[in-house]
Short mmCIF file of C-alpha atoms and ligand atoms in Angstrom, two decimals:
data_model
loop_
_atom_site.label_atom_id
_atom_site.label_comp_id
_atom_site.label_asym_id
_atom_site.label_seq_id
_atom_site.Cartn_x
_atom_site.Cartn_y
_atom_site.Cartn_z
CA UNK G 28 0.00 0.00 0.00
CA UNK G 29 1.10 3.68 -0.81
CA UNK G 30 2.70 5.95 2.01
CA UNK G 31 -0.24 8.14 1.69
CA UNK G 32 -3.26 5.17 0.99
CA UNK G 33 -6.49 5.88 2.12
CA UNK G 34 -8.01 2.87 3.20
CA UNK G 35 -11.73 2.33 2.83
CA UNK G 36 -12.12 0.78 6.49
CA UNK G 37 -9.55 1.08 9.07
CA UNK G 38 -10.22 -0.78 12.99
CA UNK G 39 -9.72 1.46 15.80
CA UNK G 40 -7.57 -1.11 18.14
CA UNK G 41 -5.10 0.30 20.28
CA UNK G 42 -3.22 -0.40 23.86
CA UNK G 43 -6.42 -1.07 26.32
CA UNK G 44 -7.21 -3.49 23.69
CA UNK G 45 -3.68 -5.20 24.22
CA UNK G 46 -3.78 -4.75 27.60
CA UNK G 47 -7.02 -6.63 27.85
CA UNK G 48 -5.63 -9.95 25.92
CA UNK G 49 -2.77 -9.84 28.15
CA UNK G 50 -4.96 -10.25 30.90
CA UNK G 51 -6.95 -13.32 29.12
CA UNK G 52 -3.30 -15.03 28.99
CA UNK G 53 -2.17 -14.76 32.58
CA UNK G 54 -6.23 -16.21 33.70
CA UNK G 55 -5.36 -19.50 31.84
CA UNK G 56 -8.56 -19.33 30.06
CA UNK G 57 -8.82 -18.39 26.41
CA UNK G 58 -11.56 -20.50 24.67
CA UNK G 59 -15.11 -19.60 25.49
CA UNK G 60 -17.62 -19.01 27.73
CA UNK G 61 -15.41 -18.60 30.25
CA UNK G 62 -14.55 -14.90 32.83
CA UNK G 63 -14.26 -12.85 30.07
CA UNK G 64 -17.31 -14.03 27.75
CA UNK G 65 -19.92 -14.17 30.59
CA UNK G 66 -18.60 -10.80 32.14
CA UNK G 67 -19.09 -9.38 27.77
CA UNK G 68 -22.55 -10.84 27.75
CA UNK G 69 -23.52 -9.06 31.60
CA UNK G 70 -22.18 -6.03 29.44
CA UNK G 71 -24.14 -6.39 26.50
CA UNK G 72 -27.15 -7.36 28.25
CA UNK G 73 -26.82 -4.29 30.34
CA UNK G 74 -26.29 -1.79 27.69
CA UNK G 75 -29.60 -3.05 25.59
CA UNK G 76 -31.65 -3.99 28.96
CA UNK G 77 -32.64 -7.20 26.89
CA UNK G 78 -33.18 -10.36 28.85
CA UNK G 79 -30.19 -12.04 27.73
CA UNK G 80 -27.26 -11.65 25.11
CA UNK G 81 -25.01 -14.56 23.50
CA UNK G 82 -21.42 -14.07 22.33
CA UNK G 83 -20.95 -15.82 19.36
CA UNK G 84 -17.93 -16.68 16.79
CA UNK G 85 -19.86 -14.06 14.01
CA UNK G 86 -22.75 -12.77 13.10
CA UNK G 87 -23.60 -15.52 10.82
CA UNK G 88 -23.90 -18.15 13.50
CA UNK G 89 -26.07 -15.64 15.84
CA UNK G 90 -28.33 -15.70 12.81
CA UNK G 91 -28.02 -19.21 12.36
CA UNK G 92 -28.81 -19.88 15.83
CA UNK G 93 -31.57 -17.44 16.31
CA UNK G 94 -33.57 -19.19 13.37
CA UNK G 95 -32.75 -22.41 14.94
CA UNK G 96 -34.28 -21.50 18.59
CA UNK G 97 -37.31 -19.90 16.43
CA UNK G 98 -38.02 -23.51 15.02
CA UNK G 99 -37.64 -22.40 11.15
CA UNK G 100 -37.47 -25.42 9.46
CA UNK G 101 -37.36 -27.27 5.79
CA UNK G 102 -40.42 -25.85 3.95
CA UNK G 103 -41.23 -22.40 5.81
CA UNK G 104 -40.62 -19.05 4.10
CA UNK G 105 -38.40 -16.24 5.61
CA UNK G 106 -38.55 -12.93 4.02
CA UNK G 107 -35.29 -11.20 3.87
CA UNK G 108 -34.05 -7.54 3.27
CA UNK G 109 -32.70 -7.69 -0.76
CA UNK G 110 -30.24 -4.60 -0.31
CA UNK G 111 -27.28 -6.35 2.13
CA UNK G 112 -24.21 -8.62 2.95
CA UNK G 113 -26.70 -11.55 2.17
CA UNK G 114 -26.12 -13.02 5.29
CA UNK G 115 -29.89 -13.03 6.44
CA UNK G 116 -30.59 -15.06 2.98
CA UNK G 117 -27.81 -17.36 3.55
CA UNK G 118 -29.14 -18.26 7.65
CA UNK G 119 -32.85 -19.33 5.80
CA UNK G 120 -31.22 -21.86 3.57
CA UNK G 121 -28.83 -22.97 6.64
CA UNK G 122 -31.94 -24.44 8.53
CA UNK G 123 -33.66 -25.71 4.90
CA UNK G 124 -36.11 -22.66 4.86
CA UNK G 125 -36.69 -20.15 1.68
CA UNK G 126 -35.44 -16.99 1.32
CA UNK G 127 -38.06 -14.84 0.33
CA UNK G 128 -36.24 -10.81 -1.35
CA UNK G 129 -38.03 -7.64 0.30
CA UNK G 130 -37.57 -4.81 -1.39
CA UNK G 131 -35.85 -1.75 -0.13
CA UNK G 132 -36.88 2.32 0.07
CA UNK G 133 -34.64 3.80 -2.40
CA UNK G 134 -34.07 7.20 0.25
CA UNK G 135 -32.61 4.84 3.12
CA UNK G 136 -31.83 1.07 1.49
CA UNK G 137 -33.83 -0.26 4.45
CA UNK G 138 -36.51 -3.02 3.82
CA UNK G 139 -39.70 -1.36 2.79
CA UNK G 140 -42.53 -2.67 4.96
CA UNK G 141 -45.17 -2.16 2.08
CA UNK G 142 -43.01 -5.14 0.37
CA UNK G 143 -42.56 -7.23 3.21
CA UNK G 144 -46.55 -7.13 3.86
CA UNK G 145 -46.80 -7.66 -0.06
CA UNK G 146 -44.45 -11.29 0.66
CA UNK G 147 -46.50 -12.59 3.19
CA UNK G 148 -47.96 -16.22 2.62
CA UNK G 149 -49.15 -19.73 4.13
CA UNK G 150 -45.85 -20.29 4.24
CA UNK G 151 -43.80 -17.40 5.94
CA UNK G 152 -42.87 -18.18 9.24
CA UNK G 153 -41.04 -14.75 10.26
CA UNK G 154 -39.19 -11.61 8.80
CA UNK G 155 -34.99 -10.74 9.29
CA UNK G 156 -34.98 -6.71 8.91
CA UNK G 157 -31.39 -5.48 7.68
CA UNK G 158 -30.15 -1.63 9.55
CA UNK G 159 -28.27 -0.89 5.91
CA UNK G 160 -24.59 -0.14 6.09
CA UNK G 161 -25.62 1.23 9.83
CA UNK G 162 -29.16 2.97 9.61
CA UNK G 163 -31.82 1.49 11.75
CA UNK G 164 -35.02 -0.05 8.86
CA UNK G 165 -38.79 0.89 10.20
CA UNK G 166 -39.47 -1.21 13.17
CA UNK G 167 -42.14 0.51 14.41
CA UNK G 168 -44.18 -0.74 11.09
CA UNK G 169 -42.00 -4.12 10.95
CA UNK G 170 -43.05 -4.84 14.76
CA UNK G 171 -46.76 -4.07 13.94
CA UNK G 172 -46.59 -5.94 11.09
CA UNK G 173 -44.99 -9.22 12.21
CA UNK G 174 -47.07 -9.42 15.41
CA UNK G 175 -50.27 -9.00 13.40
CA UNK G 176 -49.25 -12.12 11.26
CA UNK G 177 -48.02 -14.03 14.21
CA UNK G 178 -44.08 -14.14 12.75
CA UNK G 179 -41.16 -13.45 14.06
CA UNK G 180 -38.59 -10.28 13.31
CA UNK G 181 -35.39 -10.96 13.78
CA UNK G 182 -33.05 -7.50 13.59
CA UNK G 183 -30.02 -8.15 11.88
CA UNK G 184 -27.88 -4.93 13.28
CA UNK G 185 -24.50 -6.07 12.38
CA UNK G 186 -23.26 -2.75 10.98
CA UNK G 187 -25.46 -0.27 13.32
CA UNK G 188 -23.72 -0.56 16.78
CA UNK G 189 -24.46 2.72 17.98
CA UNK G 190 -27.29 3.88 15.89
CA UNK G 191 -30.68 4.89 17.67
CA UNK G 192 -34.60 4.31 16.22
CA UNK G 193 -36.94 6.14 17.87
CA UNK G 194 -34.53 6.61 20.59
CA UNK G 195 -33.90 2.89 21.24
CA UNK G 196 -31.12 1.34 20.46
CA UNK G 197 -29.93 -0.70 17.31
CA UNK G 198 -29.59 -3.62 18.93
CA UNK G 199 -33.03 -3.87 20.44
CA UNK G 200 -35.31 -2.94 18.15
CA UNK G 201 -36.79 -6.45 17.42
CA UNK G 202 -37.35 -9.39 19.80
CA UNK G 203 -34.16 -11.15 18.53
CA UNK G 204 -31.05 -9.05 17.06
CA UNK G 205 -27.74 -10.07 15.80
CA UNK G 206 -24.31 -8.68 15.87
CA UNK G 207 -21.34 -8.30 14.14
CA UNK G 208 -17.95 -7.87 15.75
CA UNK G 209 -15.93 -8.65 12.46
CA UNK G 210 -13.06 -6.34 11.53
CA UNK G 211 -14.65 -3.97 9.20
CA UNK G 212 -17.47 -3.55 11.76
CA UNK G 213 -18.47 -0.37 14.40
CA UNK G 214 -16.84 -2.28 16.97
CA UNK G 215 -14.36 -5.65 16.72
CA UNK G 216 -12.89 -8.50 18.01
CA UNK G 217 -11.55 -9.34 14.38
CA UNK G 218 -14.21 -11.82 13.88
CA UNK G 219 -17.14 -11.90 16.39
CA UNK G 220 -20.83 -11.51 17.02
CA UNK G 221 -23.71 -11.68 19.43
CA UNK G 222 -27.22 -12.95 19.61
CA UNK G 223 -29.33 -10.44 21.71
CA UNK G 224 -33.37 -11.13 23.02
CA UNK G 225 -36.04 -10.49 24.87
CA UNK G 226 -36.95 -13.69 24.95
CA UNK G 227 -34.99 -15.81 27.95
CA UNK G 228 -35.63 -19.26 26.35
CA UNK G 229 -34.02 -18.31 23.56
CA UNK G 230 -31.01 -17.31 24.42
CA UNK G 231 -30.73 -20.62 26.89
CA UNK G 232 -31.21 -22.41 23.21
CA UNK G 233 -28.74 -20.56 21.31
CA UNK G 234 -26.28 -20.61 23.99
CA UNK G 235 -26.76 -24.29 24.08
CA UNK G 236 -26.59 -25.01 20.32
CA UNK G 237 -23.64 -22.57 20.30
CA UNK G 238 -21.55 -24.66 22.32
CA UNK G 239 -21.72 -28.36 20.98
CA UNK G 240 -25.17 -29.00 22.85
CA UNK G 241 -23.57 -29.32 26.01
CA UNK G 242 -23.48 -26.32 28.62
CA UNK G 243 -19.93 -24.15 29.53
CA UNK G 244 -16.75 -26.31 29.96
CA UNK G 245 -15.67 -23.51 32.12
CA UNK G 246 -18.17 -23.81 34.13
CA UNK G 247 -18.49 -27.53 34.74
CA UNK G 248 -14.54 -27.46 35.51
CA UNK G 249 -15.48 -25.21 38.48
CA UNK G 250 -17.92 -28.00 39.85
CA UNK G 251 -16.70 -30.55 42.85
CA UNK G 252 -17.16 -33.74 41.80
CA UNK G 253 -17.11 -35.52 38.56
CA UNK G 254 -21.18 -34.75 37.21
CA UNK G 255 -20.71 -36.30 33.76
CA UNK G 256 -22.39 -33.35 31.00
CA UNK G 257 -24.67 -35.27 28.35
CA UNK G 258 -25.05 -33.92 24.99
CA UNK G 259 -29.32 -32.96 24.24
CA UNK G 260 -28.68 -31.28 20.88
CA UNK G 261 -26.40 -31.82 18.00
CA UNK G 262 -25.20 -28.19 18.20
CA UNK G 263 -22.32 -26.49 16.58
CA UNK G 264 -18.99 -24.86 18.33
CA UNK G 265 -19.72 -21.05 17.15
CA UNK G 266 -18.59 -19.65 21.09
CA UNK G 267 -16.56 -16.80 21.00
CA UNK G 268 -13.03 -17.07 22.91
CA UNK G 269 -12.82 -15.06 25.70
CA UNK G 270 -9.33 -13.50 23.91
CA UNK G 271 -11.86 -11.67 21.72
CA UNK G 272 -14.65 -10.94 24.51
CA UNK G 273 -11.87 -9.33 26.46
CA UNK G 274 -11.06 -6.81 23.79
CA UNK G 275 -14.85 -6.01 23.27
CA UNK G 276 -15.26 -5.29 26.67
CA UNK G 277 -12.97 -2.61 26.08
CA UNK G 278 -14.37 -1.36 22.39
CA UNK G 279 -17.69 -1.54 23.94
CA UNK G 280 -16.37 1.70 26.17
CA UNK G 281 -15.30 2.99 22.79
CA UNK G 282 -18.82 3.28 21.00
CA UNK G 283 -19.21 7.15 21.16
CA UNK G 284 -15.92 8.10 20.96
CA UNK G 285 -15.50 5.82 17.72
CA UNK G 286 -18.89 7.23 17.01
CA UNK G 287 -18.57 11.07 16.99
CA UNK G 288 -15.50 10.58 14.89
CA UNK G 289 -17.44 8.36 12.09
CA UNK G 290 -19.97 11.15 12.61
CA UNK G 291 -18.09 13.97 11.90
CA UNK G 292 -16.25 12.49 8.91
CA UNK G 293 -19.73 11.69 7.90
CA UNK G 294 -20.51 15.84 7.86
CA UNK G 295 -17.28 16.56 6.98
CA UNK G 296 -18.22 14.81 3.55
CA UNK G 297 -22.22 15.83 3.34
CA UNK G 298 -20.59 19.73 3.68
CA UNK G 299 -18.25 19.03 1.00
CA UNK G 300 -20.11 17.47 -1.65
CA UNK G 301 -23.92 19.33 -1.22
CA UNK G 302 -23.61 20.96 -4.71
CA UNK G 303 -22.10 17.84 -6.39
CA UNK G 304 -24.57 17.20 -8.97
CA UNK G 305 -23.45 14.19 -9.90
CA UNK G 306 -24.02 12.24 -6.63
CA UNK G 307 -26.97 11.60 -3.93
CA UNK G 308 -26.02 11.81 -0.48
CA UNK G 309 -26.75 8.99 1.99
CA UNK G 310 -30.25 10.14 3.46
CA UNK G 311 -30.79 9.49 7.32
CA UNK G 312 -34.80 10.50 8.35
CA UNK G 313 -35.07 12.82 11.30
CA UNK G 314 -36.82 9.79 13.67
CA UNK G 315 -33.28 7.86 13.32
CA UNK G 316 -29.07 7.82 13.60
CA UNK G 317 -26.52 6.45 11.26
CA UNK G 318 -23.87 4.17 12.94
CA UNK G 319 -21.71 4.81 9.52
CA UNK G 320 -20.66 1.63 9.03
CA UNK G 321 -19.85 2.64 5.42
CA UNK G 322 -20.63 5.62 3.78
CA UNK G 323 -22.04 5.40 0.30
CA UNK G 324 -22.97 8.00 -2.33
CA UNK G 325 -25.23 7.13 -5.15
CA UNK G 326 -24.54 8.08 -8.27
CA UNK G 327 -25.73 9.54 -11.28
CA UNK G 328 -26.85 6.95 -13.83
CA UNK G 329 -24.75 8.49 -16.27
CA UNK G 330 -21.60 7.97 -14.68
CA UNK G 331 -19.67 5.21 -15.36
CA UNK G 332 -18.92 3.37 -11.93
CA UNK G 333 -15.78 1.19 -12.95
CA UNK G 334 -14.29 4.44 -14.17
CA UNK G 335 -14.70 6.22 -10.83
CA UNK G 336 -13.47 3.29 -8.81
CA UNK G 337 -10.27 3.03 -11.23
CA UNK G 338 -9.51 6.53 -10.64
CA UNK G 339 -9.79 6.25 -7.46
CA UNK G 340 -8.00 3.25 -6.76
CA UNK G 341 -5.32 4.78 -9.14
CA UNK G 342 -4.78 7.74 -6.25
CA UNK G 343 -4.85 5.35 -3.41
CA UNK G 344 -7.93 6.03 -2.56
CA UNK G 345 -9.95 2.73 -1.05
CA UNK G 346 -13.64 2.04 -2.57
CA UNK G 347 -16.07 0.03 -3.29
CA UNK G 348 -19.35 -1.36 -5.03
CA UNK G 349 -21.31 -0.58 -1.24
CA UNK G 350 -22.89 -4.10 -0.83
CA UNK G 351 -25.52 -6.51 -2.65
CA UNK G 352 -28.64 -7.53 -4.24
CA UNK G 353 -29.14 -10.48 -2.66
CA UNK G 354 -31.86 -12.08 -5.05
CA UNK G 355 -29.26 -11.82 -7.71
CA UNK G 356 -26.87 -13.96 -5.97
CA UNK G 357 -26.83 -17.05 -8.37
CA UNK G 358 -26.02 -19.43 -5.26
CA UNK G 359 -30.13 -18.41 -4.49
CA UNK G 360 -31.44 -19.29 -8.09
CA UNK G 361 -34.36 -16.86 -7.14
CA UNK G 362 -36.68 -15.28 -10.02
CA UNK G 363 -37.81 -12.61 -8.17
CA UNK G 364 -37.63 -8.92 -8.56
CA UNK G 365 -36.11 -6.19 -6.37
CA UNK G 366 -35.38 -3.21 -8.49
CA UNK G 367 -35.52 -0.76 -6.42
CA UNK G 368 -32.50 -2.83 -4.48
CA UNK G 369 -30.85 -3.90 -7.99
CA UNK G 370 -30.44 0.14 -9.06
CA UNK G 371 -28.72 1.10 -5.47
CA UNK G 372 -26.85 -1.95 -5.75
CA UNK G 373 -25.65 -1.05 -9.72
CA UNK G 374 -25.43 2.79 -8.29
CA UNK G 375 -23.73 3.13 -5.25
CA UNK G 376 -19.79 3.47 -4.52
CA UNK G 377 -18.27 3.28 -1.14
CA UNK G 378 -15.89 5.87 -0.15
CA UNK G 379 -13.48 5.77 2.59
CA UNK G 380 -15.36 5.36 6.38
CA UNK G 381 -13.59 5.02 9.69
CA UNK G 382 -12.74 6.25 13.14
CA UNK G 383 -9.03 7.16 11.87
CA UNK G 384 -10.10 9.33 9.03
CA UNK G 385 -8.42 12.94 9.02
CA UNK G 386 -9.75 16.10 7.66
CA UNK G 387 -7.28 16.53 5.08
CA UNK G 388 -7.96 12.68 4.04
CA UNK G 389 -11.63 13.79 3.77
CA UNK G 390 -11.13 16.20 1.65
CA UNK G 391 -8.44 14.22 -0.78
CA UNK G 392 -11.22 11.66 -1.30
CA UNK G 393 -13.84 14.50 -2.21
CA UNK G 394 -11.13 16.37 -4.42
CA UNK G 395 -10.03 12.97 -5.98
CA UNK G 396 -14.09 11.72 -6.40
CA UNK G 397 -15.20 15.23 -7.97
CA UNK G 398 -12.43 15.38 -10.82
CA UNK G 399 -13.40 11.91 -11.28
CA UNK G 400 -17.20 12.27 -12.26
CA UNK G 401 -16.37 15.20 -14.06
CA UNK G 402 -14.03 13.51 -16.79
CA UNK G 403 -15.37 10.32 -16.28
CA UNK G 404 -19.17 10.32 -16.91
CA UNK G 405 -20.80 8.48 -19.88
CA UNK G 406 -21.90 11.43 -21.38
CA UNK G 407 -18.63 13.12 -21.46
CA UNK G 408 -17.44 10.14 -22.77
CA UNK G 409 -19.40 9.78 -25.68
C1 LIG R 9 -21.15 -8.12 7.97
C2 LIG R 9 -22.55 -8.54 7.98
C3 LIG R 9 -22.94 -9.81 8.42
C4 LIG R 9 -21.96 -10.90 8.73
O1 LIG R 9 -21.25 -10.64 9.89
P1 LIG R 9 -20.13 -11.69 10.35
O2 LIG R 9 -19.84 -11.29 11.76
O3 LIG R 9 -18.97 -11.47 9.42
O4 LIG R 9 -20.70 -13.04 10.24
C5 LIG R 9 -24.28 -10.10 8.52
N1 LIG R 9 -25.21 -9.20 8.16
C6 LIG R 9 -24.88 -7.99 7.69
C7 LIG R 9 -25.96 -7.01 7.34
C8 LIG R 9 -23.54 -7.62 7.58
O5 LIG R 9 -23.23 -6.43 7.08
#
């Protein structure tokens, strides 16, 4: 990488982080569920005042595990936002069920709950909302919706740590949420996640399931006696190791610091691109806050993406596509439509986002983006 690269995503781990690990090697106890994992999940669960919170190895197995404990199974629908990491889509077709592609708004990339409502059939069984790139989707309508069908909403918030709805937080918006601690996250651990609910039984499932079916080696080592543990589910080893809880114990401090300074870069490039013609600025409503997991602009249809990207790339400057339309994912063979989530998807470019960005950075990427549009659209090619 060039002297002067700037990165599209950047972690923000530092010496407390260190320090922390350090601390998991001298307890003798860096696999799972052990000190450091329980005293991450008291965190967590105190920070969202749900009923119970599950570290996991990634978001994907949080999902995995939450449709598990909700009894999807081989034959039952799940609708899923189109416009995201397709992670949700993926979790349905873990447990045999069928992805069914919602729609997005085309102001916020959120699921649109006209679409979802549109989806609904004999056969959906429950709903996994998507908070795009870090901005909460409508829960208020999602909730209503969901509870008047008798299915379930599952939040996925694995970019929006930090971000508010209604002044609640990401993270508790639905009766189940998921999150992601992986590197290019709000927060990390490198890889990790968490399963979050309301609903006490279900984390006792997904803890279960999480750990091989059997309960916490830890704490069966601390027993006197020799109780032998029997195995009641063929579950899966997705526990987080308390090396990584330890250093989210520590980033979890870090949320509004990290925050404010994703915020700021976040104005910093709204100021400086308002009379740029050529691109639409992410849109956050007034009822909600952006974690800014990534920032993406949208841009005009005449401009030639590729182009951009190249020229950007060429000047060091990180980017990329934003993220995907899951229904045209070929591993999903779907026929359905979502074109609302197909143009954003075609549209959008990724600039750089993160807690390290400076000023003069900022402005580099604006400077470097503008001269790019302007020599590179379609029409000025032609
Ligand atoms: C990143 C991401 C995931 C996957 O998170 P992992 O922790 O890498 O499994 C899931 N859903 C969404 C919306 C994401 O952006």
């Amino acid at each position: 990488m060039r002297v002067d690269a700037i990165p599209l995503v950047r972690p923000s781990l530092g010496e407390r982080e260190l320090a922390a690990v350090a601390q998991v090697f001298a307890s003798g106890w860096p696999a799972g569920q052990g000190p450091s994992g329980k005293a991450l999940e008291a965190d967590l669960t105190r920070r969202y005042g749900v009923a119970d919170a599950v570290a996991v190895s990634n978001c994907g197995a949080a999902l995995h595990l939450a449709l598990l404990a909700l009894g999807v199974t081989e034959g039952d629908e799940v609708i899923v936002a189109d416009y995201t990491f397709p992670a949700p889509a993926h979790a349905a077709r873990y447990v045999g069920a069928t992805p069914v592609f919602a729609d997005v708004r085309p102001d916020t990339g959120t699921v649109d709950p006209q679409a979802v409502a549109a989806l609904i059939g004999p056969r959906t069984v429950g709903v996994i909302a998507v908070d795009t790139l870090g901005l909460p989707a409508d829960y208020d309508e999602l909730n209503d919706l969901t509870r008047r069908h008798g299915l379930f909403l599952v939040e996925d918030a694995a970019c929006a740590i930090g971000a508010t709805y209604r002044g609640r937080p990401a993270g508790a918006l639905a009766p189940v949420a998921c999150l992601s601690f992986h590197g290019r996250k709000g927060i990390t651990s490198g890889e990790g996640g968490a399963l979050l609910t309301t609903d006490p039984a279900l984390a006792v499932d997904a803890r279960l399931r999480s750990s091989f079916g059997i309960g916490s080696i830890f704490d069966q080592a601390q027993v006197v006696g020799l109780p032998i543990p029997e195995f009641t589910e063929i579950g899966y080893n997705y526990k987080l190791s308390d090396i990584a809880a330890a250093i989210l114990q520590v980033q979890l401090t870090r949320i509004e610091e990290l925050l404010e300074r994703r915020r700021a870069v976040a104005a910093h490039y709204a100021h400086l691109l308002a009379d740029e013609d050529l691109v639409t600025l992410p849109h956050v409503p007034d009822d909600r806050s952006h974690a800014w997991q990534s920032y993406l602009v949208t841009l005009h249809p005449d401009v030639d993406r590729a182009t951009v990207a190249t020229a950007l790339r060429t000047h060091g400057i990180g980017c990329g596509h934003g993220t995907w339309a899951s229904h045209r994912q070929p591993v999903y063979a779907s026929s359905q439509h979502c074109p609302v989530s197909a143009d954003l998807a075609r549209r959008n470019l990724a600039i750089p986002m993160h807690a390290e960005l400076t000023p003069d950075q900022v402005e580099r990427v604006v400077a470097t983006l503008r001269t790019a549009l302007h020599t590179r659209t379609r029409a000025g090619a032609a």
